[in-house]
Coordinates of C-alpha atoms in Angstrom, one line a residue:
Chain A
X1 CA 99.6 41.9 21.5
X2 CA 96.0 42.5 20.2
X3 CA 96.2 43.3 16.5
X4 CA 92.6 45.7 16.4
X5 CA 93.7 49.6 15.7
X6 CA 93.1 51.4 18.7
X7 CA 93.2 54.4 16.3
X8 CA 95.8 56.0 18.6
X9 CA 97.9 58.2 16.3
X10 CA 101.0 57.2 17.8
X11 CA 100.0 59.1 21.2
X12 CA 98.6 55.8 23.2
X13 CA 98.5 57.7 26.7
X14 CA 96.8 60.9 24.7
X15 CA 94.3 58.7 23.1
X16 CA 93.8 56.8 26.7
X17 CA 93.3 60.1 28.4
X18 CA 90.4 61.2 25.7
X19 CA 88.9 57.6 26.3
X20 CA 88.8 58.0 30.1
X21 CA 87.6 61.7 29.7
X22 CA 84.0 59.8 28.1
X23 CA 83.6 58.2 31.6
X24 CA 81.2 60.0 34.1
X25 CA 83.0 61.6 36.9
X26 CA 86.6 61.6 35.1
X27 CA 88.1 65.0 34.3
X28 CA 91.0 65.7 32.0
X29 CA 93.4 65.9 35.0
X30 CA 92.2 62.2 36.3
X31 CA 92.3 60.9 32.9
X32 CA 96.1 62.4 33.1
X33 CA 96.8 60.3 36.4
X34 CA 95.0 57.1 35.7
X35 CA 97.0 56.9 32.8
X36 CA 100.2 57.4 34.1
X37 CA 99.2 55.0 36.9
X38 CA 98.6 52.5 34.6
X39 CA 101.9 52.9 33.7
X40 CA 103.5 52.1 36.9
X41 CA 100.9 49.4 38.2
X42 CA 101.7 45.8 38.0
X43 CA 100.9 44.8 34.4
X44 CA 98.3 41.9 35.8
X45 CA 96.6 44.4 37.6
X46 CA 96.1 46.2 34.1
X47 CA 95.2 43.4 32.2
X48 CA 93.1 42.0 34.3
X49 CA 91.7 45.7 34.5
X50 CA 91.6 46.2 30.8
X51 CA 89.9 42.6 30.4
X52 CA 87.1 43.3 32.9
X53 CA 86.0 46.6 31.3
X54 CA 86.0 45.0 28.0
X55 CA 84.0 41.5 28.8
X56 CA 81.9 43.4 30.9
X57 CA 78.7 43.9 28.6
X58 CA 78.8 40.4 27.2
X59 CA 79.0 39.2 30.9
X60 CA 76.1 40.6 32.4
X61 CA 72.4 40.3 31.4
X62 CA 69.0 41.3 32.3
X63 CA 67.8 39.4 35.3
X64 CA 64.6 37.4 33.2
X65 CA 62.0 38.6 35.7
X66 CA 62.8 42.3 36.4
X67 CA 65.4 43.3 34.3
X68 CA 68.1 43.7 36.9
X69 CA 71.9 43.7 36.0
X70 CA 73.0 40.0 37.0
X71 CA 75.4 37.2 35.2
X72 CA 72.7 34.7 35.7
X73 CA 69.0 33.9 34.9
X74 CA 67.9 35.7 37.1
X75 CA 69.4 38.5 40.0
X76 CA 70.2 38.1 43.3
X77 CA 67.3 39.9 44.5
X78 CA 64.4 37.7 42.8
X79 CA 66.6 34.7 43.7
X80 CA 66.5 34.8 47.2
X81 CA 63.0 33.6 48.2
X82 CA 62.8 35.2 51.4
X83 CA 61.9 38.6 48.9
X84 CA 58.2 39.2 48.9
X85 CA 56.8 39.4 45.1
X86 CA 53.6 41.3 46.0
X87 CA 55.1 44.4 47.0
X88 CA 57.1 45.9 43.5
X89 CA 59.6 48.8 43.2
X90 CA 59.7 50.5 40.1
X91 CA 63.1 51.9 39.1
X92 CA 64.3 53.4 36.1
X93 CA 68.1 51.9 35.6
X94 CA 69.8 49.1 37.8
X95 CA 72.0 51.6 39.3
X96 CA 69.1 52.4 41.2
X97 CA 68.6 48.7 42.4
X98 CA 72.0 49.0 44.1
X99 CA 71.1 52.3 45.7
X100 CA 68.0 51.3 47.5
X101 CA 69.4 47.6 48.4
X102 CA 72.5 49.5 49.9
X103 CA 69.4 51.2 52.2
X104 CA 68.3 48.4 53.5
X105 CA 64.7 50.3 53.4
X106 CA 62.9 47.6 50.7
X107 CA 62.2 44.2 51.4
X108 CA 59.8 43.6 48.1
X109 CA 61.3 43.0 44.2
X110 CA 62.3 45.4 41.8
X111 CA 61.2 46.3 38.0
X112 CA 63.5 47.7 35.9
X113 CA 62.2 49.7 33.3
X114 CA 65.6 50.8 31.5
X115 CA 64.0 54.0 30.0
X116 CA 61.7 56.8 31.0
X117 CA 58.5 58.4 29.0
X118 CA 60.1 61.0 27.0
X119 CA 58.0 61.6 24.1
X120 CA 60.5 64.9 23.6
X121 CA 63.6 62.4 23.1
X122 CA 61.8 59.3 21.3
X123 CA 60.7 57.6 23.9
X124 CA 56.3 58.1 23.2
X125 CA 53.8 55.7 24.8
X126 CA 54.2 53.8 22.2
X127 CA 57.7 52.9 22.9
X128 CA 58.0 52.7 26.9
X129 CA 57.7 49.3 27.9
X130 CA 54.4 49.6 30.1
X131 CA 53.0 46.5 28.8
X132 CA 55.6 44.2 30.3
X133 CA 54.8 45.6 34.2
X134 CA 51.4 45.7 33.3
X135 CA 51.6 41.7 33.0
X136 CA 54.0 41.0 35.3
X137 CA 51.8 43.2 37.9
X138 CA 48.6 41.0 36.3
X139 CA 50.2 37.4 36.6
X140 CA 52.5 37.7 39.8
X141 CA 48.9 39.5 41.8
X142 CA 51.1 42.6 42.9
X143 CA 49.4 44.1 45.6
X144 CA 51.7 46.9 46.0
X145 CA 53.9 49.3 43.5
X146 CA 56.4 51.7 44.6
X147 CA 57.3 53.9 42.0
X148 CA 60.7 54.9 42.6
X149 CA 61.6 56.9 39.1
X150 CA 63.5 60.0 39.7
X151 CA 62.4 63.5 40.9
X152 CA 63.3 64.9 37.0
X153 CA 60.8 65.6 34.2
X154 CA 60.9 62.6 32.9
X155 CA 60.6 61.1 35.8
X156 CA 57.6 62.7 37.1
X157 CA 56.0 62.0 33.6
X158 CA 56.6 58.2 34.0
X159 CA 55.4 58.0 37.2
X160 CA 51.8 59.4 36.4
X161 CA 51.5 57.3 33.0
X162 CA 52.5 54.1 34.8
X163 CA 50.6 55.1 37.8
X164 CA 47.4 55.6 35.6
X165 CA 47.4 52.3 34.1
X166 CA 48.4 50.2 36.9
X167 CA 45.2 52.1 38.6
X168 CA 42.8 50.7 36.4
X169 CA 44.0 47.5 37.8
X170 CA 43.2 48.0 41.5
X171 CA 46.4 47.8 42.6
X172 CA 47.5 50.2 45.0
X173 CA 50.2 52.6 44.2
X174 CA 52.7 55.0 45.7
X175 CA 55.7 57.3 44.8
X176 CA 58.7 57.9 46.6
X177 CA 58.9 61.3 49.1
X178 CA 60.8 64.0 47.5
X179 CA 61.9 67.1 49.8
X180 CA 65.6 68.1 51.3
X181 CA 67.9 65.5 51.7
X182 CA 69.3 64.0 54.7
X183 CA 72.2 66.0 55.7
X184 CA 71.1 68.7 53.3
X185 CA 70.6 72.7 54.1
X186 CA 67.4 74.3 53.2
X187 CA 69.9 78.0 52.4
X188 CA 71.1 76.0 49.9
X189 CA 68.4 73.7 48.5
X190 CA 66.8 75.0 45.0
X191 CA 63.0 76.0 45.0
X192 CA 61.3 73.1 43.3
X193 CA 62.5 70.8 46.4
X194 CA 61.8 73.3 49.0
X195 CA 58.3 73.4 47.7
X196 CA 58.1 69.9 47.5
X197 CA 58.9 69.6 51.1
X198 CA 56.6 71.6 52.2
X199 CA 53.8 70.3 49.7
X200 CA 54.8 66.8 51.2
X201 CA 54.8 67.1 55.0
X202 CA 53.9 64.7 57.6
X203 CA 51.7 65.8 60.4
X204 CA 54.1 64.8 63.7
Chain B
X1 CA 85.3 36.2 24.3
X2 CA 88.7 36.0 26.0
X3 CA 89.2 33.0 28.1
X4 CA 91.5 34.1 30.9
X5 CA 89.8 33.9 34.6
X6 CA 88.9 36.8 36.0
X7 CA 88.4 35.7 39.0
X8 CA 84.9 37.6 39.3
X9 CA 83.0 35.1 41.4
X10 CA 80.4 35.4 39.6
X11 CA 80.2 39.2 40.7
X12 CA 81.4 41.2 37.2
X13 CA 80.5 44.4 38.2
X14 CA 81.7 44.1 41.8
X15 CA 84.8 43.0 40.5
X16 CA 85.7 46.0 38.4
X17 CA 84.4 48.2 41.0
X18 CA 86.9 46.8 43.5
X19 CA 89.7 47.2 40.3
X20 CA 88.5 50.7 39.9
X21 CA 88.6 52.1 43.4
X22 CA 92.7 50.8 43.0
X23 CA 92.9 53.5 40.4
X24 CA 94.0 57.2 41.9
X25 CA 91.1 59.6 42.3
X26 CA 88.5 57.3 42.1
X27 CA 86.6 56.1 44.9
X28 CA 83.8 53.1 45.7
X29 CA 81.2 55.3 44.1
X30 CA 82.5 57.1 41.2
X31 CA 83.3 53.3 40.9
X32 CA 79.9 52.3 40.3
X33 CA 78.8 55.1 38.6
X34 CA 82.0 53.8 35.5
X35 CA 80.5 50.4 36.1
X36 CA 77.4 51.5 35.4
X37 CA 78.0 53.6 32.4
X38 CA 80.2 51.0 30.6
X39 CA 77.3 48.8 30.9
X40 CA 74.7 51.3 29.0
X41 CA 77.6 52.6 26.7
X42 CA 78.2 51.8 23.0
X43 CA 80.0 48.5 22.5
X44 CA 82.9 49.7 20.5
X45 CA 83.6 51.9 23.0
X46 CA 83.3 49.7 26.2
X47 CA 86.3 47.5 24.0
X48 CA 88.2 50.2 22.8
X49 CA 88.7 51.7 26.6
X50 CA 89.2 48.0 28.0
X51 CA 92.0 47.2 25.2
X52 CA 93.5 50.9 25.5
X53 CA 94.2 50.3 29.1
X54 CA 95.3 46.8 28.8
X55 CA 97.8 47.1 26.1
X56 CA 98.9 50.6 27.4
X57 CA 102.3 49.4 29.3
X58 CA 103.3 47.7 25.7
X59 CA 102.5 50.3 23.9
X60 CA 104.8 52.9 25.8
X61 CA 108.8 52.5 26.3
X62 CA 111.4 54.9 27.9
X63 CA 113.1 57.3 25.3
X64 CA 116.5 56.4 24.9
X65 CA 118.0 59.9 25.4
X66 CA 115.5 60.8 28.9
X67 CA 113.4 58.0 30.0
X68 CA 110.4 59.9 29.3
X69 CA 107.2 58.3 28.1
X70 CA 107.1 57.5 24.0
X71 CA 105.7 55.1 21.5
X72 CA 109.0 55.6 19.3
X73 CA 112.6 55.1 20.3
X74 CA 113.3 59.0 21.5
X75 CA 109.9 60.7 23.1
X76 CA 108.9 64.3 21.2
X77 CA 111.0 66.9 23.4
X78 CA 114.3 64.8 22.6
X79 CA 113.0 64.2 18.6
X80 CA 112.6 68.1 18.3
X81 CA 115.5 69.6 16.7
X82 CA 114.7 73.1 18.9
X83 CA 114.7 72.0 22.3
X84 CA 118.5 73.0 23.5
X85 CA 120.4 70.1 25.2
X86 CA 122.3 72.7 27.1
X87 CA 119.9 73.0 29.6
X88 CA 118.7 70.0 31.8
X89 CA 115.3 69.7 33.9
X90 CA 115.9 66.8 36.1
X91 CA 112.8 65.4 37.3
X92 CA 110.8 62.3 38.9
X93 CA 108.5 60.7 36.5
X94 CA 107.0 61.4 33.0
X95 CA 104.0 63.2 34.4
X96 CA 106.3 66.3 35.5
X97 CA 107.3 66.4 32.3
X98 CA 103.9 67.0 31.2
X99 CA 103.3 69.1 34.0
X100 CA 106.2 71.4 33.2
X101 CA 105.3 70.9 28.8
X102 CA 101.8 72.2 29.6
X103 CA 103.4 75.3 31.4
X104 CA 104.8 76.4 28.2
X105 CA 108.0 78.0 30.7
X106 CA 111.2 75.3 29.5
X107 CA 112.8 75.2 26.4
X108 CA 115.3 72.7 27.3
X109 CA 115.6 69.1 27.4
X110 CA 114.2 66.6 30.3
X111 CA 116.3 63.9 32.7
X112 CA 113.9 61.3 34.1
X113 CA 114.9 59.6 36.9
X114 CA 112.2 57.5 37.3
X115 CA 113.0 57.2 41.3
X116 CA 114.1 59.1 44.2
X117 CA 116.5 58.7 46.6
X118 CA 114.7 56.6 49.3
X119 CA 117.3 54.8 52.1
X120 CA 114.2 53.5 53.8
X121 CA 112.2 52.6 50.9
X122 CA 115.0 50.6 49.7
X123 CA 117.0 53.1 47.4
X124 CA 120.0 54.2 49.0
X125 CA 122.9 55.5 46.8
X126 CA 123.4 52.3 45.4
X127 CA 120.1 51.3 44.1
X128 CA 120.2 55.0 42.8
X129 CA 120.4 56.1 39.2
X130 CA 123.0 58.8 39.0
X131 CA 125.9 57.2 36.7
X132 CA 123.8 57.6 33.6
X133 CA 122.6 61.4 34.7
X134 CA 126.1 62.1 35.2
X135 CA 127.1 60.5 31.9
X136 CA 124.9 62.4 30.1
X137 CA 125.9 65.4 31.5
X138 CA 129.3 64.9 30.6
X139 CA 128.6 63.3 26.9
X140 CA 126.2 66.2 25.9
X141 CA 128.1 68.8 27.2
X142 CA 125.6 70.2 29.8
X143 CA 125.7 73.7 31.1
X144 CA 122.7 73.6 33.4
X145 CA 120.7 71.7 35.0
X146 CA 117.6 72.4 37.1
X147 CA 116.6 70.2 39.7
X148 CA 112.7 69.4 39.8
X149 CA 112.1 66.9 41.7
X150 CA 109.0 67.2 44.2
X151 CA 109.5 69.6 47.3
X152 CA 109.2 66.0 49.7
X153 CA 111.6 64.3 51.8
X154 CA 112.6 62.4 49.3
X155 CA 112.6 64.6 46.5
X156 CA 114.5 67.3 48.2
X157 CA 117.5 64.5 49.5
X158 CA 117.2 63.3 46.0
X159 CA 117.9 67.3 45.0
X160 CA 120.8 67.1 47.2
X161 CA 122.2 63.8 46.2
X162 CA 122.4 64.9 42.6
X163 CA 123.5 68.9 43.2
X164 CA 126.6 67.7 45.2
X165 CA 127.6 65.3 42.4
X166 CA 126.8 67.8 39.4
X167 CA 128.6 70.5 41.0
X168 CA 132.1 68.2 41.3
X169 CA 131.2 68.3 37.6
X170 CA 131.7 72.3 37.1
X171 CA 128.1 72.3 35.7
X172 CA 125.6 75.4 37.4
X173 CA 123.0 73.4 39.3
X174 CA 119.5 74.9 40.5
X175 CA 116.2 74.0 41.9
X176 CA 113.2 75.1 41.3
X177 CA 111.6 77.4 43.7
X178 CA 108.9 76.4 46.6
X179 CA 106.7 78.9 47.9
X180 CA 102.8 80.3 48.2
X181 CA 101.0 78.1 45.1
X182 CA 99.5 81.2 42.5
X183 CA 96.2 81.9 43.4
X184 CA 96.8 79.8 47.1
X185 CA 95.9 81.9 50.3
X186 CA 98.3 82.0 52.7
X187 CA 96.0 81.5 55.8
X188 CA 95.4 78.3 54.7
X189 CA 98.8 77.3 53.7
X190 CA 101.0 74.9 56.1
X191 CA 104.3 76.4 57.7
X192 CA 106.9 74.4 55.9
X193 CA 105.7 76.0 52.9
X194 CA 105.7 79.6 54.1
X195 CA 108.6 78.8 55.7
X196 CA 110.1 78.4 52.2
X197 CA 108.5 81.3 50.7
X198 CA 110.3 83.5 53.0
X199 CA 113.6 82.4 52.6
X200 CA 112.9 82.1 49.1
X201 CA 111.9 85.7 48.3
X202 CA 113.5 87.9 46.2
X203 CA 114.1 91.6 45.8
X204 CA 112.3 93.7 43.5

C-alpha cells in the first residue's frame, strides 16, 4: 500500500470519480461506472492500469528531431528511413501526428510545435518556438512545408507567422484545405466552413 | 520510478490505450484523446489519478451490515442512525445503491447481493447468496423488503428466487415497478417493456 495522501476524505470512489471527471470526454456518470468497474475488474488489470497512467509522463519523450511523442531518441516516424525529410508537416500537438499517420495521406516528416501563436494567452513571437523549424528547415534543405495547424484562431495566426518567415527562405509552403468534412451535411455545417469551402474550391 | 513490467513493448501510450478501451464507456478514441491529455497534464495530477485507480480495490471493503461499498467497517446508509431497518431494498451491486441514494425516494436500509441468480453463468441456488439475506431478515426483524434487482433474465429469476423464500418468512415482499422510462417515448420503446407498463398500470 502506497503511503502518499491521495487527499480522499474518506470517500475513495467520490474522490476517483472527481479525478476522472478532469479527463476529456469523461462525464460525471462515466466517472460513476469506471469507478465501480474498477471495483469488479481483476486487481492486475487495475494495477497495471493505475501504474501505466502514472509512469506515463516520465516514459515518453520528445522525439530529438521533431518533437514527436516516442520512448526513444527519436520516433517511429523519423526512424524509419524510407520517410522523406524534404517534404515537412507542421503540426501543433502529437495527437495530430497520429491523426494524419492513421490517414495514410503523408509520406514526408513531421514538426511538432507543442504550442500555437497566442499573443492573447502568453504565447507572443517572442515565445513560439519559430527559430527551431526555421533551422531545422535551413540545415535538413526542406523543400516542402505543410502547415497542418488547426482551422482555430490560433491556428490561422500560426500558420501566416510561420508561413512568412519560412518564405523569406525560398522554401515552398502550403496549408491544409479547410471546407465540409467528409461525411458531413452542409444544413448543418456553421458559416465560417461553408465559406471556406466555397473560398477553396477546385475547378473539376 | 516503479519497477514492475508493464509489458508496453516499448509502445507506452498504445498500451494504456488498449487498457483504456477495457474500461466501460470508453472507446479506441476517447482512448487516445485520455492518453493524450495525461501526457500534457500537470504531474501531480497524472500520479494522483494513476495511484487513485490503482489503490482503489484496497481502499474499499463490503459494510458488514449490506455489502455495500465503504472505506469504514459499516458504509454511510447503515452508519446513519435515521435510516429505518424495517424496510429492506434488495439490490444487485453498490452502484444501485447510488442510483436509488441519488433519487432521494428510500428511506430505508440496502441488501447487496452482489450476484444474481445465473444457472448458466454458474450460479444456481447453491452458489447463491440467500442464507445471509434471510438471516438478516430474521435477526433485524424486517417488515419489508423491496426487490430491485435489474428488470433482466437474471435479475427478475433472482426477484423470484428471493420473493418465494421471503414470503415462507411472513415478511411483505415487492418489486419495484417496470414500465415507460420518464421522459422515454413510447414509439421508440421495445415491447417487453410496454408489455410491462400495461400490466403494471394503476387506477387513478
Amino acid at each position: 500500500m502506497r503511503q502518499r495522501p491521495l487527499g480522499d476524505d474518506g470517500d475513495p470512489i467520490g474522490h476517483l470519480v472527481r479525478l476522472l471527471t478532469r479527463l476529456p470526454g469523461v462525464g460525471e456518470k462515466s466517472a460513476r461506472r469506471i469507478a465501480h468497474h474498477v471495483l469488479s475488474a481483476e486487481i492486475d488489470f487495475v494495477q497495471t492500469l493505475g501504474d501505466a497512467i502514472a509512469t506515463l509522463p516520465e516514459r515518453v519523450r520528445r522525439c530529438v528531431e521533431c518533437g514527436n511523442y516516442t520512448s526513444f531518441d527519436r520516433c517511429a516516424v523519423c526512424a524509419d528511413p524510407r520517410r522523406g525529410g524534404d517534404v515537412l508537416c507542421v503540426v501543433w500537438r502529437p495527437s495530430e501526428v497520429d491523426a494524419i499517420e492513421r490517414s495514410r495521406s503523408f509520406q514526408g516528416r513531421y514538426h511538432v510545435l507543442h504550442t500555437l501563436l497566442d499573443p492573447l494567452g502568453g504565447v507572443g513571437p517572442a515565445e513560439f518556438p519559430l527559430d527551431a523549424l526555421v533551422t531545422r528547415v535551413r540545415d535538413e534543405q526542406v523543400r516542402e512545408v505543410i502547415l497542418a495547424t488547426p482551422p482555430t484562431v490560433e491556428g490561422e495566426a500560426t500558420s501566416l507567422y510561420v508561413a512568412e518567415a519560412l518564405r523569406a527562405q525560398g522554401v515552398s509552403v502550403s496549408r491544409i484545405a479547410s471546407g465540409v468534412p467528409h461525411g458531413g451535411d452542409l444544413e448543418f455545417t456553421d458559416p465560417i466552413t461553408l465559406g471556406r469551402a466555397l473560398e477553396g474550391r477546385r475547378t473539376l
